[in-house]
Amino acid sequence: RLDAASRTTAAWLRTWDASRRAGRERMLLELIRVYQGQTAPEMERTLGIGASLLFTRLVSWLRLSHGTGANVSTQLRAIGLFVCAPGGERLRAEFVTVGGLQTVVDTVALSALVLPSSAKREALLLLTGIARTSREYKAAQCELRAS
């Protein structure tokens, strides 16, 4: 049986799956508003077992949309909540493993004609936040090249 937090997150994910871009943007803005400043364990406690599923959806959507010319600023900020939060080691590792770090580096390398400067700024803030968490992630970023 799912606990109350997990049921709430499952309902949120169903809404996410049924939403288009504008709806997802609104959902992400609310997510950012609610979870800004929380630690990863606090977010995972509030979101229940669906936290990882939510995070996976955010990263997947970023990977699908970062090169399309869509403004991915909100996506990057929402992902940053998870991977830059204190205690977010597991989610940072997951982010790197699924190619999220490479996607963010590729986002920074996109032409200004393709991607708004606000998205590049958020991408750089995310990379900086990840690099500050450990020497290992700083080195990983240095080894990546834009595709």
PDB file of C-alpha atoms in Angstrom:
ATOM      1  CA  ARG A   1       0.000   0.000   0.000  1.00  0.00           C
ATOM      2  CA  LEU A   2       1.169   3.484  -0.835  1.00  0.00           C
ATOM      3  CA  ASP A   3       1.467   6.079   1.891  1.00  0.00           C
ATOM      4  CA  ALA A   4      -0.302   9.447   1.550  1.00  0.00           C
ATOM      5  CA  ALA A   5       2.797  11.200   0.163  1.00  0.00           C
ATOM      6  CA  SER A   6       3.285   8.529  -2.480  1.00  0.00           C
ATOM      7  CA  ARG A   7      -0.399   8.671  -3.496  1.00  0.00           C
ATOM      8  CA  THR A   8      -0.189  12.453  -3.870  1.00  0.00           C
ATOM      9  CA  THR A   9       2.959  12.142  -5.981  1.00  0.00           C
ATOM     10  CA  ALA A  10       1.354   9.404  -8.108  1.00  0.00           C
ATOM     11  CA  ALA A  11      -1.588  11.743  -8.819  1.00  0.00           C
ATOM     12  CA  TRP A  12       0.881  14.535  -9.678  1.00  0.00           C
ATOM     13  CA  LEU A  13       2.701  12.198 -12.085  1.00  0.00           C
ATOM     14  CA  ARG A  14      -0.577  11.208 -13.787  1.00  0.00           C
ATOM     15  CA  THR A  15      -1.349  14.892 -14.302  1.00  0.00           C
ATOM     16  CA  TRP A  16       2.204  15.437 -15.581  1.00  0.00           C
ATOM     17  CA  ASP A  17       1.887  12.591 -18.082  1.00  0.00           C
ATOM     18  CA  ALA A  18      -1.417  13.979 -19.403  1.00  0.00           C
ATOM     19  CA  SER A  19      -0.182  17.588 -19.652  1.00  0.00           C
ATOM     20  CA  ARG A  20       1.293  19.518 -22.524  1.00  0.00           C
ATOM     21  CA  ARG A  21       4.257  21.886 -22.272  1.00  0.00           C
ATOM     22  CA  ALA A  22       2.366  24.845 -20.744  1.00  0.00           C
ATOM     23  CA  GLY A  23       0.782  22.654 -18.084  1.00  0.00           C
ATOM     24  CA  ARG A  24       4.103  21.071 -17.230  1.00  0.00           C
ATOM     25  CA  GLU A  25       5.729  24.497 -16.956  1.00  0.00           C
ATOM     26  CA  ARG A  26       3.065  25.543 -14.423  1.00  0.00           C
ATOM     27  CA  MET A  27       3.592  22.311 -12.495  1.00  0.00           C
ATOM     28  CA  LEU A  28       7.349  22.876 -12.404  1.00  0.00           C
ATOM     29  CA  LEU A  29       6.952  26.456 -11.183  1.00  0.00           C
ATOM     30  CA  GLU A  30       4.764  25.179  -8.343  1.00  0.00           C
ATOM     31  CA  LEU A  31       7.277  22.409  -7.584  1.00  0.00           C
ATOM     32  CA  ILE A  32      10.076  24.983  -7.410  1.00  0.00           C
ATOM     33  CA  ARG A  33       7.990  27.243  -5.171  1.00  0.00           C
ATOM     34  CA  VAL A  34       7.151  24.427  -2.757  1.00  0.00           C
ATOM     35  CA  TYR A  35      10.549  22.705  -2.535  1.00  0.00           C
ATOM     36  CA  GLN A  36      12.996  25.625  -2.856  1.00  0.00           C
ATOM     37  CA  GLY A  37      15.501  25.454   0.005  1.00  0.00           C
ATOM     38  CA  GLN A  38      14.650  21.923   1.142  1.00  0.00           C
ATOM     39  CA  THR A  39      17.157  19.121   1.480  1.00  0.00           C
ATOM     40  CA  ALA A  40      16.885  16.079  -0.775  1.00  0.00           C
ATOM     41  CA  PRO A  41      15.801  13.834   2.143  1.00  0.00           C
ATOM     42  CA  GLU A  42      13.040  16.332   3.007  1.00  0.00           C
ATOM     43  CA  MET A  43      11.826  16.334  -0.594  1.00  0.00           C
ATOM     44  CA  GLU A  44      11.955  12.546  -0.771  1.00  0.00           C
ATOM     45  CA  ARG A  45      10.002  12.277   2.488  1.00  0.00           C
ATOM     46  CA  THR A  46       7.342  14.670   1.170  1.00  0.00           C
ATOM     47  CA  LEU A  47       7.156  13.029  -2.272  1.00  0.00           C
ATOM     48  CA  GLY A  48       7.350   9.448  -0.991  1.00  0.00           C
ATOM     49  CA  ILE A  49       8.464   6.639  -3.248  1.00  0.00           C
ATOM     50  CA  GLY A  50       7.512   8.682  -6.314  1.00  0.00           C
ATOM     51  CA  ALA A  51      10.406  11.130  -5.885  1.00  0.00           C
ATOM     52  CA  SER A  52      12.697   9.119  -8.135  1.00  0.00           C
ATOM     53  CA  LEU A  53       9.960   8.724 -10.764  1.00  0.00           C
ATOM     54  CA  LEU A  54       9.338  12.457 -10.742  1.00  0.00           C
ATOM     55  CA  PHE A  55      13.039  13.180 -11.066  1.00  0.00           C
ATOM     56  CA  THR A  56      13.344  10.694 -13.953  1.00  0.00           C
ATOM     57  CA  ARG A  57      10.511  12.415 -15.804  1.00  0.00           C
ATOM     58  CA  LEU A  58      12.157  15.820 -15.360  1.00  0.00           C
ATOM     59  CA  VAL A  59      15.490  14.585 -16.704  1.00  0.00           C
ATOM     60  CA  SER A  60      13.849  12.735 -19.605  1.00  0.00           C
ATOM     61  CA  TRP A  61      11.887  15.810 -20.631  1.00  0.00           C
ATOM     62  CA  LEU A  62      15.057  17.914 -20.516  1.00  0.00           C
ATOM     63  CA  ARG A  63      16.926  15.391 -22.664  1.00  0.00           C
ATOM     64  CA  LEU A  64      14.100  15.396 -25.228  1.00  0.00           C
ATOM     65  CA  SER A  65      13.634  19.151 -25.408  1.00  0.00           C
ATOM     66  CA  HIS A  66      17.011  20.832 -24.808  1.00  0.00           C
ATOM     67  CA  GLY A  67      17.987  21.024 -28.476  1.00  0.00           C
ATOM     68  CA  THR A  68      14.581  21.940 -29.884  1.00  0.00           C
ATOM     69  CA  GLY A  69      14.734  25.656 -29.210  1.00  0.00           C
ATOM     70  CA  ALA A  70      12.333  25.379 -26.293  1.00  0.00           C
ATOM     71  CA  ASN A  71      13.200  27.392 -23.218  1.00  0.00           C
ATOM     72  CA  VAL A  72      14.345  24.778 -20.710  1.00  0.00           C
ATOM     73  CA  SER A  73      15.114  27.231 -17.883  1.00  0.00           C
ATOM     74  CA  THR A  74      12.319  25.993 -15.644  1.00  0.00           C
ATOM     75  CA  GLN A  75      13.282  22.361 -16.248  1.00  0.00           C
ATOM     76  CA  LEU A  76      16.879  23.094 -15.298  1.00  0.00           C
ATOM     77  CA  ARG A  77      15.825  24.943 -12.129  1.00  0.00           C
ATOM     78  CA  ALA A  78      13.568  22.065 -11.079  1.00  0.00           C
ATOM     79  CA  ILE A  79      16.302  19.485 -11.678  1.00  0.00           C
ATOM     80  CA  GLY A  80      18.687  21.693  -9.714  1.00  0.00           C
ATOM     81  CA  LEU A  81      16.369  21.471  -6.703  1.00  0.00           C
ATOM     82  CA  PHE A  82      17.065  17.747  -6.558  1.00  0.00           C
ATOM     83  CA  VAL A  83      20.706  17.450  -7.600  1.00  0.00           C
ATOM     84  CA  CYS A  84      22.089  20.518  -5.818  1.00  0.00           C
ATOM     85  CA  ALA A  85      20.132  20.063  -2.604  1.00  0.00           C
ATOM     86  CA  PRO A  86      22.033  19.010   0.507  1.00  0.00           C
ATOM     87  CA  GLY A  87      21.819  15.244   0.801  1.00  0.00           C
ATOM     88  CA  GLY A  88      21.117  14.789  -2.908  1.00  0.00           C
ATOM     89  CA  GLU A  89      24.042  12.449  -3.602  1.00  0.00           C
ATOM     90  CA  ARG A  90      21.885   9.584  -4.884  1.00  0.00           C
ATOM     91  CA  LEU A  91      19.995  11.831  -7.303  1.00  0.00           C
ATOM     92  CA  ARG A  92      23.223  13.519  -8.479  1.00  0.00           C
ATOM     93  CA  ALA A  93      24.701  10.099  -9.250  1.00  0.00           C
ATOM     94  CA  GLU A  94      21.510   9.100 -11.066  1.00  0.00           C
ATOM     95  CA  PHE A  95      21.597  12.366 -13.036  1.00  0.00           C
ATOM     96  CA  VAL A  96      25.163  11.742 -14.198  1.00  0.00           C
ATOM     97  CA  THR A  97      24.501   8.053 -14.948  1.00  0.00           C
ATOM     98  CA  VAL A  98      21.540   8.758 -17.252  1.00  0.00           C
ATOM     99  CA  GLY A  99      23.448  11.399 -19.204  1.00  0.00           C
ATOM    100  CA  GLY A 100      21.972  14.456 -17.542  1.00  0.00           C
ATOM    101  CA  LEU A 101      25.323  16.118 -17.025  1.00  0.00           C
ATOM    102  CA  GLN A 102      26.181  15.683 -20.709  1.00  0.00           C
ATOM    103  CA  THR A 103      22.793  17.120 -21.655  1.00  0.00           C
ATOM    104  CA  VAL A 104      23.436  20.237 -19.570  1.00  0.00           C
ATOM    105  CA  VAL A 105      26.912  20.679 -21.101  1.00  0.00           C
ATOM    106  CA  ASP A 106      25.335  20.321 -24.555  1.00  0.00           C
ATOM    107  CA  THR A 107      22.723  22.901 -23.588  1.00  0.00           C
ATOM    108  CA  VAL A 108      25.407  25.433 -22.723  1.00  0.00           C
ATOM    109  CA  ALA A 109      27.072  24.813 -26.092  1.00  0.00           C
ATOM    110  CA  LEU A 110      23.917  25.516 -28.111  1.00  0.00           C
ATOM    111  CA  SER A 111      23.841  28.640 -30.224  1.00  0.00           C
ATOM    112  CA  ALA A 112      22.092  31.714 -28.844  1.00  0.00           C
ATOM    113  CA  LEU A 113      19.866  31.466 -31.910  1.00  0.00           C
ATOM    114  CA  VAL A 114      18.620  28.080 -30.698  1.00  0.00           C
ATOM    115  CA  LEU A 115      18.372  28.584 -26.955  1.00  0.00           C
ATOM    116  CA  PRO A 116      17.494  31.671 -24.905  1.00  0.00           C
ATOM    117  CA  SER A 117      20.226  33.129 -22.708  1.00  0.00           C
ATOM    118  CA  SER A 118      18.075  32.484 -19.610  1.00  0.00           C
ATOM    119  CA  ALA A 119      18.311  28.743 -20.284  1.00  0.00           C
ATOM    120  CA  LYS A 120      22.081  28.935 -20.680  1.00  0.00           C
ATOM    121  CA  ARG A 121      22.279  30.846 -17.414  1.00  0.00           C
ATOM    122  CA  GLU A 122      20.256  28.159 -15.612  1.00  0.00           C
ATOM    123  CA  ALA A 123      22.425  25.449 -17.187  1.00  0.00           C
ATOM    124  CA  LEU A 124      25.585  27.151 -15.933  1.00  0.00           C
ATOM    125  CA  LEU A 125      24.078  27.575 -12.465  1.00  0.00           C
ATOM    126  CA  LEU A 126      23.207  23.874 -12.429  1.00  0.00           C
ATOM    127  CA  LEU A 127      26.714  22.857 -13.531  1.00  0.00           C
ATOM    128  CA  THR A 128      28.227  25.139 -10.882  1.00  0.00           C
ATOM    129  CA  GLY A 129      25.944  23.733  -8.200  1.00  0.00           C
ATOM    130  CA  ILE A 130      26.872  20.168  -9.105  1.00  0.00           C
ATOM    131  CA  ALA A 131      30.591  20.971  -9.292  1.00  0.00           C
ATOM    132  CA  ARG A 132      30.478  22.457  -5.791  1.00  0.00           C
ATOM    133  CA  THR A 133      29.262  19.181  -4.305  1.00  0.00           C
ATOM    134  CA  SER A 134      32.440  17.193  -4.930  1.00  0.00           C
ATOM    135  CA  ARG A 135      35.747  17.099  -6.707  1.00  0.00           C
ATOM    136  CA  GLU A 136      34.550  14.005  -8.565  1.00  0.00           C
ATOM    137  CA  TYR A 137      31.705  15.893 -10.263  1.00  0.00           C
ATOM    138  CA  LYS A 138      33.939  18.856 -11.018  1.00  0.00           C
ATOM    139  CA  ALA A 139      36.370  16.501 -12.762  1.00  0.00           C
ATOM    140  CA  ALA A 140      33.518  14.771 -14.615  1.00  0.00           C
ATOM    141  CA  GLN A 141      32.383  18.123 -16.008  1.00  0.00           C
ATOM    142  CA  CYS A 142      35.901  18.958 -17.144  1.00  0.00           C
ATOM    143  CA  GLU A 143      36.082  15.675 -19.059  1.00  0.00           C
ATOM    144  CA  LEU A 144      32.822  16.207 -20.935  1.00  0.00           C
ATOM    145  CA  ARG A 145      32.701  17.783 -24.343  1.00  0.00           C
ATOM    146  CA  ALA A 146      29.720  19.276 -26.046  1.00  0.00           C
ATOM    147  CA  SER A 147      28.293  16.951 -28.698  1.00  0.00           C
TER     148      SER A 147
END
